[in-house]
Short mmCIF file of C-alpha atoms in Angstrom, two decimals:
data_model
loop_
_atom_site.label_atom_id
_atom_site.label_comp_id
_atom_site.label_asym_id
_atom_site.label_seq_id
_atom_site.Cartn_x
_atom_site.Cartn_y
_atom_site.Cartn_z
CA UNK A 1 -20.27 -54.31 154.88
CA UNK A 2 -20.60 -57.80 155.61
CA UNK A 3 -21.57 -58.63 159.27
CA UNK A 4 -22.24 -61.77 161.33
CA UNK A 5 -25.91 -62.13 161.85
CA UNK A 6 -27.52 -64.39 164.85
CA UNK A 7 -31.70 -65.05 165.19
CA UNK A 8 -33.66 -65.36 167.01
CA UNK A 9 -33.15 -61.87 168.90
CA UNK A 10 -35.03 -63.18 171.86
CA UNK A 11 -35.80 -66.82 172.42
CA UNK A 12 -37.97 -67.53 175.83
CA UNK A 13 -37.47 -70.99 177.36
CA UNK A 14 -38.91 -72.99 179.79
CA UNK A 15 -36.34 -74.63 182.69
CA UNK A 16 -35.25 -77.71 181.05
CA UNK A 17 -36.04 -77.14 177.31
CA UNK A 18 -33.53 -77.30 174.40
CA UNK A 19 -32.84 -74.37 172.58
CA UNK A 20 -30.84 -73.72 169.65
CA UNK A 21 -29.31 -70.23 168.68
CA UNK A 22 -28.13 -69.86 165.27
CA UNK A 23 -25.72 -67.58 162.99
CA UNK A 24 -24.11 -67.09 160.36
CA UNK A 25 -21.16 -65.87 160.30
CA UNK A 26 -19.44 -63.83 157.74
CA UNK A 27 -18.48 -65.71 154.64
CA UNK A 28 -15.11 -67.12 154.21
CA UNK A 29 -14.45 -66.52 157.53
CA UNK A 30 -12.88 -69.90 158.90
CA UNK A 31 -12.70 -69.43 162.86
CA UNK A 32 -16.11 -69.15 165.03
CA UNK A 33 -17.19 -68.69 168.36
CA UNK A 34 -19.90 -68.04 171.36
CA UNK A 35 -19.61 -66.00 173.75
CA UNK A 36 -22.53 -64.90 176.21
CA UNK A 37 -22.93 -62.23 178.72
CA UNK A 38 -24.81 -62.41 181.83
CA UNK A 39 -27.01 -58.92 182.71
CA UNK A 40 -24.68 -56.48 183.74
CA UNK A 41 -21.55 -58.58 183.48
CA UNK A 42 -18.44 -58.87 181.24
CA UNK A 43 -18.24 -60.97 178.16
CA UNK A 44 -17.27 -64.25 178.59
CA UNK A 45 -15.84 -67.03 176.64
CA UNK A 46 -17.80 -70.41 176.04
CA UNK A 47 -16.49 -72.17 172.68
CA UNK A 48 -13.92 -71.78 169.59
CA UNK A 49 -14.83 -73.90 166.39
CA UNK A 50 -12.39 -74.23 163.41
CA UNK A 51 -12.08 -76.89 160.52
CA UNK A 52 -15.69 -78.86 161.47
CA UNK A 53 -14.13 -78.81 165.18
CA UNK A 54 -14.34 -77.55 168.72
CA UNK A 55 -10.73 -75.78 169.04
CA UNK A 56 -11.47 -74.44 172.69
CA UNK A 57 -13.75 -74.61 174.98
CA UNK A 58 -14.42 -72.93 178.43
CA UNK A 59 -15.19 -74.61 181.74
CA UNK A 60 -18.64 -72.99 181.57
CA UNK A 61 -19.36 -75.32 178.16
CA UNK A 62 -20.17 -78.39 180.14
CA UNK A 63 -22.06 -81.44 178.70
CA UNK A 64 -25.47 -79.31 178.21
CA UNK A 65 -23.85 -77.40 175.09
CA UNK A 66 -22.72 -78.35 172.05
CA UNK A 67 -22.07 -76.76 168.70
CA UNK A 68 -22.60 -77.83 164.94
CA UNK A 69 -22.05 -76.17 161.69
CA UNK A 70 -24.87 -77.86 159.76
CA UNK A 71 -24.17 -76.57 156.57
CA UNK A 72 -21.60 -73.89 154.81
CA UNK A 73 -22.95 -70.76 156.00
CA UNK A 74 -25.23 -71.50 159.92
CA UNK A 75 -23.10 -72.10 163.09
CA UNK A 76 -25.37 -73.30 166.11
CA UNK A 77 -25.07 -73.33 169.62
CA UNK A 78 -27.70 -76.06 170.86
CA UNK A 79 -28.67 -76.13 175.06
CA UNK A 80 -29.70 -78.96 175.32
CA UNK A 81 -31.71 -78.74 179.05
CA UNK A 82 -31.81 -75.08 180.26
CA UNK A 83 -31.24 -73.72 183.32
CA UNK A 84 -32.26 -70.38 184.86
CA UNK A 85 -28.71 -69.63 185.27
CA UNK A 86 -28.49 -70.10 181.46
CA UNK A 87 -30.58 -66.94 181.03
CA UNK A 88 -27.89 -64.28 179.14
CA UNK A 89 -27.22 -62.76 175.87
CA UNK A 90 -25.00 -65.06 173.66
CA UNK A 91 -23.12 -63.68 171.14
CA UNK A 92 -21.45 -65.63 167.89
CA UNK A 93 -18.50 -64.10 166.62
CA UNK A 94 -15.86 -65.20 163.45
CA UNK A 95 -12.92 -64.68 162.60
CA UNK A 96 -11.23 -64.41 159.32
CA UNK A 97 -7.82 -66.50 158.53
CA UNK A 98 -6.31 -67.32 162.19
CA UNK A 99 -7.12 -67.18 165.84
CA UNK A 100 -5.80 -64.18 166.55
CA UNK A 101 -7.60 -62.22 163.72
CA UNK A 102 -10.13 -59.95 164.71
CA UNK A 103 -13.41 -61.16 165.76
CA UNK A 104 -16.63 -59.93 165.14
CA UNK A 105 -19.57 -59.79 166.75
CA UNK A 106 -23.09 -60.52 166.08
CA UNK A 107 -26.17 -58.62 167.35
CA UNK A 108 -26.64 -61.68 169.87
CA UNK A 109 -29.88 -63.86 171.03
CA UNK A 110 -31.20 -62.92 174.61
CA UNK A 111 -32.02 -65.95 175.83
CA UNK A 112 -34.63 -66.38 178.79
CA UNK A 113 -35.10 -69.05 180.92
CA UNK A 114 -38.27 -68.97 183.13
CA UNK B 1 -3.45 -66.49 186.16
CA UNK B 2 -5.48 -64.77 182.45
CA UNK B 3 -7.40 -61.72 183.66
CA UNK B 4 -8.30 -58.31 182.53
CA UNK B 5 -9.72 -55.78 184.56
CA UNK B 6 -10.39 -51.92 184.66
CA UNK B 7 -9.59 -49.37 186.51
CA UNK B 8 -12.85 -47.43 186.31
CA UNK B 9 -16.26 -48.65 185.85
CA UNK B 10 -17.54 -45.45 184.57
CA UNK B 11 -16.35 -41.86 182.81
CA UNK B 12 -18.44 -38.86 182.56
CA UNK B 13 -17.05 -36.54 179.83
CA UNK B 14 -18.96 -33.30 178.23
CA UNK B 15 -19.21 -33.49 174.47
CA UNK B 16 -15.70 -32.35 172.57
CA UNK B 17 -13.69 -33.36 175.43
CA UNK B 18 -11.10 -36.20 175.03
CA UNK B 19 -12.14 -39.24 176.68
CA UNK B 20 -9.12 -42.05 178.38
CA UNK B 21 -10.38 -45.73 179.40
CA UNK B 22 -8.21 -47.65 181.27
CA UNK B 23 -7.53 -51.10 181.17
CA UNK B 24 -4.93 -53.53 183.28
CA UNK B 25 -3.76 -57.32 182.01
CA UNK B 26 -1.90 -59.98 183.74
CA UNK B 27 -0.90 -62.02 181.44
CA UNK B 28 2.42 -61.23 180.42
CA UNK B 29 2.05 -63.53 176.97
CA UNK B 30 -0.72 -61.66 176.21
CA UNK B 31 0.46 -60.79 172.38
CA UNK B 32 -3.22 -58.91 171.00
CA UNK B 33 -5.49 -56.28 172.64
CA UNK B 34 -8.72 -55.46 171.22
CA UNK B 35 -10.89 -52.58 172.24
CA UNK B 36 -14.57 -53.04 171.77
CA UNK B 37 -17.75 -51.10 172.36
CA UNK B 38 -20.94 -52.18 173.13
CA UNK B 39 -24.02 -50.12 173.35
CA UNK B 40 -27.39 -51.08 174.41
CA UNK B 41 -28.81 -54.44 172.96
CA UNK B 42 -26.13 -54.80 170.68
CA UNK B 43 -23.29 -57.28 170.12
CA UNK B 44 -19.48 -55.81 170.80
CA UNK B 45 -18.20 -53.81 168.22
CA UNK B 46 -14.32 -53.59 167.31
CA UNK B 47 -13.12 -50.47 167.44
CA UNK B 48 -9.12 -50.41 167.56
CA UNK B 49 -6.74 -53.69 168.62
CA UNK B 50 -2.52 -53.31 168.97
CA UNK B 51 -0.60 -56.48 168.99
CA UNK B 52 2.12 -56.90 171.52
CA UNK B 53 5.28 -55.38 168.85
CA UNK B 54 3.59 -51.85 169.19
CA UNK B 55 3.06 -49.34 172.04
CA UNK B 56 1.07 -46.94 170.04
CA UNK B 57 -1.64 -47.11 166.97
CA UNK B 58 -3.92 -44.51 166.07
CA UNK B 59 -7.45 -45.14 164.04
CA UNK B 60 -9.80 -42.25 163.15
CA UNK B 61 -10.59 -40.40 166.55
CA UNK B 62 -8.97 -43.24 168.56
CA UNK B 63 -5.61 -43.94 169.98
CA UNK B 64 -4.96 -47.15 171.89
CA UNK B 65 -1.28 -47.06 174.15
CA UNK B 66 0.17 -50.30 175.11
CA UNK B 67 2.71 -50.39 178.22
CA UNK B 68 3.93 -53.69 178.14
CA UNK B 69 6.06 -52.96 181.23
CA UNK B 70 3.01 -52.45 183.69
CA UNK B 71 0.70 -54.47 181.56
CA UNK B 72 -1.32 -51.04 180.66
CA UNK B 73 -3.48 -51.00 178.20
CA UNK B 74 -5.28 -47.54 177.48
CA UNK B 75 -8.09 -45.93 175.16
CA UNK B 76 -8.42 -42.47 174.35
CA UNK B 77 -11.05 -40.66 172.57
CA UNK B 78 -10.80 -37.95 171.27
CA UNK B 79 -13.47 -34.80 171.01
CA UNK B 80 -15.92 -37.32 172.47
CA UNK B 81 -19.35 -36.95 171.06
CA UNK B 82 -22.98 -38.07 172.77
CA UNK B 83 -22.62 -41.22 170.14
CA UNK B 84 -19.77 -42.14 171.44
CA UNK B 85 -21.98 -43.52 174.74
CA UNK B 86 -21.43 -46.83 175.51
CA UNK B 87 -20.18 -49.55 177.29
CA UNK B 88 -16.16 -50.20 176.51
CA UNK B 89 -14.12 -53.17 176.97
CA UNK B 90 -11.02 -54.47 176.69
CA UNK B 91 -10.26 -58.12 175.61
CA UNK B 92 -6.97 -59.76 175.03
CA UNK B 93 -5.66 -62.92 173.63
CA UNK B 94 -2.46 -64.90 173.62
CA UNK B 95 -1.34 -67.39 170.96
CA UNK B 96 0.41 -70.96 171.31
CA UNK B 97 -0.76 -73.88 173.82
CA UNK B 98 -4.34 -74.70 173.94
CA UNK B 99 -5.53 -70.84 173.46
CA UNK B 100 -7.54 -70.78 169.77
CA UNK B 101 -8.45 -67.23 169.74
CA UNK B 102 -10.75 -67.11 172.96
CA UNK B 103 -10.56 -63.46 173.57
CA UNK B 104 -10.49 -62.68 177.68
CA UNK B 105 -12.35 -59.48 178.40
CA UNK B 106 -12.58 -57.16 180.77
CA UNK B 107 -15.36 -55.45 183.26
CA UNK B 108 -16.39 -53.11 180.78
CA UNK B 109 -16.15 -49.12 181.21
CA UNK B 110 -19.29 -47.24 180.72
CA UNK B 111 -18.66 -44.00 179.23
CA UNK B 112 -21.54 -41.25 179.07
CA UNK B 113 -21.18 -38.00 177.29
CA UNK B 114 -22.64 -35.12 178.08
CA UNK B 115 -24.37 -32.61 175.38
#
């Protein structure tokens, strides 16, 4: 069964680094997303991406974040100066046809900022 | 205001007994509920959604209920097993305006079963 995949599983930062997470989503699935999740909290939104474009994006995906699909099948999520507050699991998700498809999930990248 | 919350952070069920997660939305143009589970160091998983036209659908083991009248959205296991362990959440979506998918999701539910 296909499945969106995400590397690395862990990436360790130091404050003010740039780090880039990366997936792929499932293939010819047209709508994409990140999500993270803080320790012990609920998922939350950060970004939508659909037809080589941000759709949506959440008040946490300030200036430090951006996202790129580089080529047909990798979807990025690039930090460009970390925080310690950044430290979280992000997950990438996809979608098949429309918005309001189901989305799946990838294993997600901890990410920790030191 | 978008928000979806839970009733109870955690249920403690003995293996074969039928399991109910609750979840409460405010958003009354909320049109698609997804349930999802999550266990340890691993990503959401879907397990059942309803859209907004249905009050009832059934997948193999599950049952998700939809009361659109007190914005109720329930999960209910049945013959719980010890896999059946994790962390379960609740996430809606609405369509139209500026909303492209972004699901909204709850506190999460842990659910442990018993042996």
């Amino acid at each position: 069964e296909p499945e969106v995949t995400q590397t690395p599983s862990h990436q360790v930062t130091q404050m003010g680094q740039e780090v880039i997470l990366r997936c792929v989503p499932i293939s010819n699935h047209l709508y994409f997303y990140w999500y993270r999740q803080i320790l012990g909290q609920k998922v939350e939104f950060l970004v939508s991406f659909y037809n080589n474009e941000i759709s949506e994006k959440s008040e946490i995906f300030d200036d430090q974040f951006s996202v790129e699909r580089p080529d047909g099948s990798n979807f990025t999520l690039k930090i460009r100066s970390t925080k310690l507050e950044d430290s979280a699991m992000y997950f990438c998700a996809s979608s098949p046809r429309t918005s309001t498809d189901t989305q799946y999930f990838g294993p997600g990248t901890r990410l920790t900022v030191l | 205001g978008e928000s979806v919350g839970l009733h109870l952070p955690t249920l403690s069920v003995q293996e074969g007994d039928n399991s109910i997660i609750n979840c409460a939305y405010s958003n009354s143009a909320s049109d698609y509920f997804i349930w999802y589970k999550q266990e340890s160091g691993k990503g959401p998983q879907f397990i059942i959604d309803i859209r907004s036209n249905m009050d009832k659908r059934q997948g193999q083991r599950v049952t998700v209920l939809l009361n659109k009248t007190v914005k109720h959205l329930s999960l209910q296991i049945a013959a719980t097993q010890p896999g059946d362990s994790a962390v379960y959440f609740c996430a809606e979506t609405f369509p139209g305006g500026t909303s492209y998918g972004k699901l909204t999701f709850g506190q999460g539910t842990i659910l442990t079963v018993h042996p």
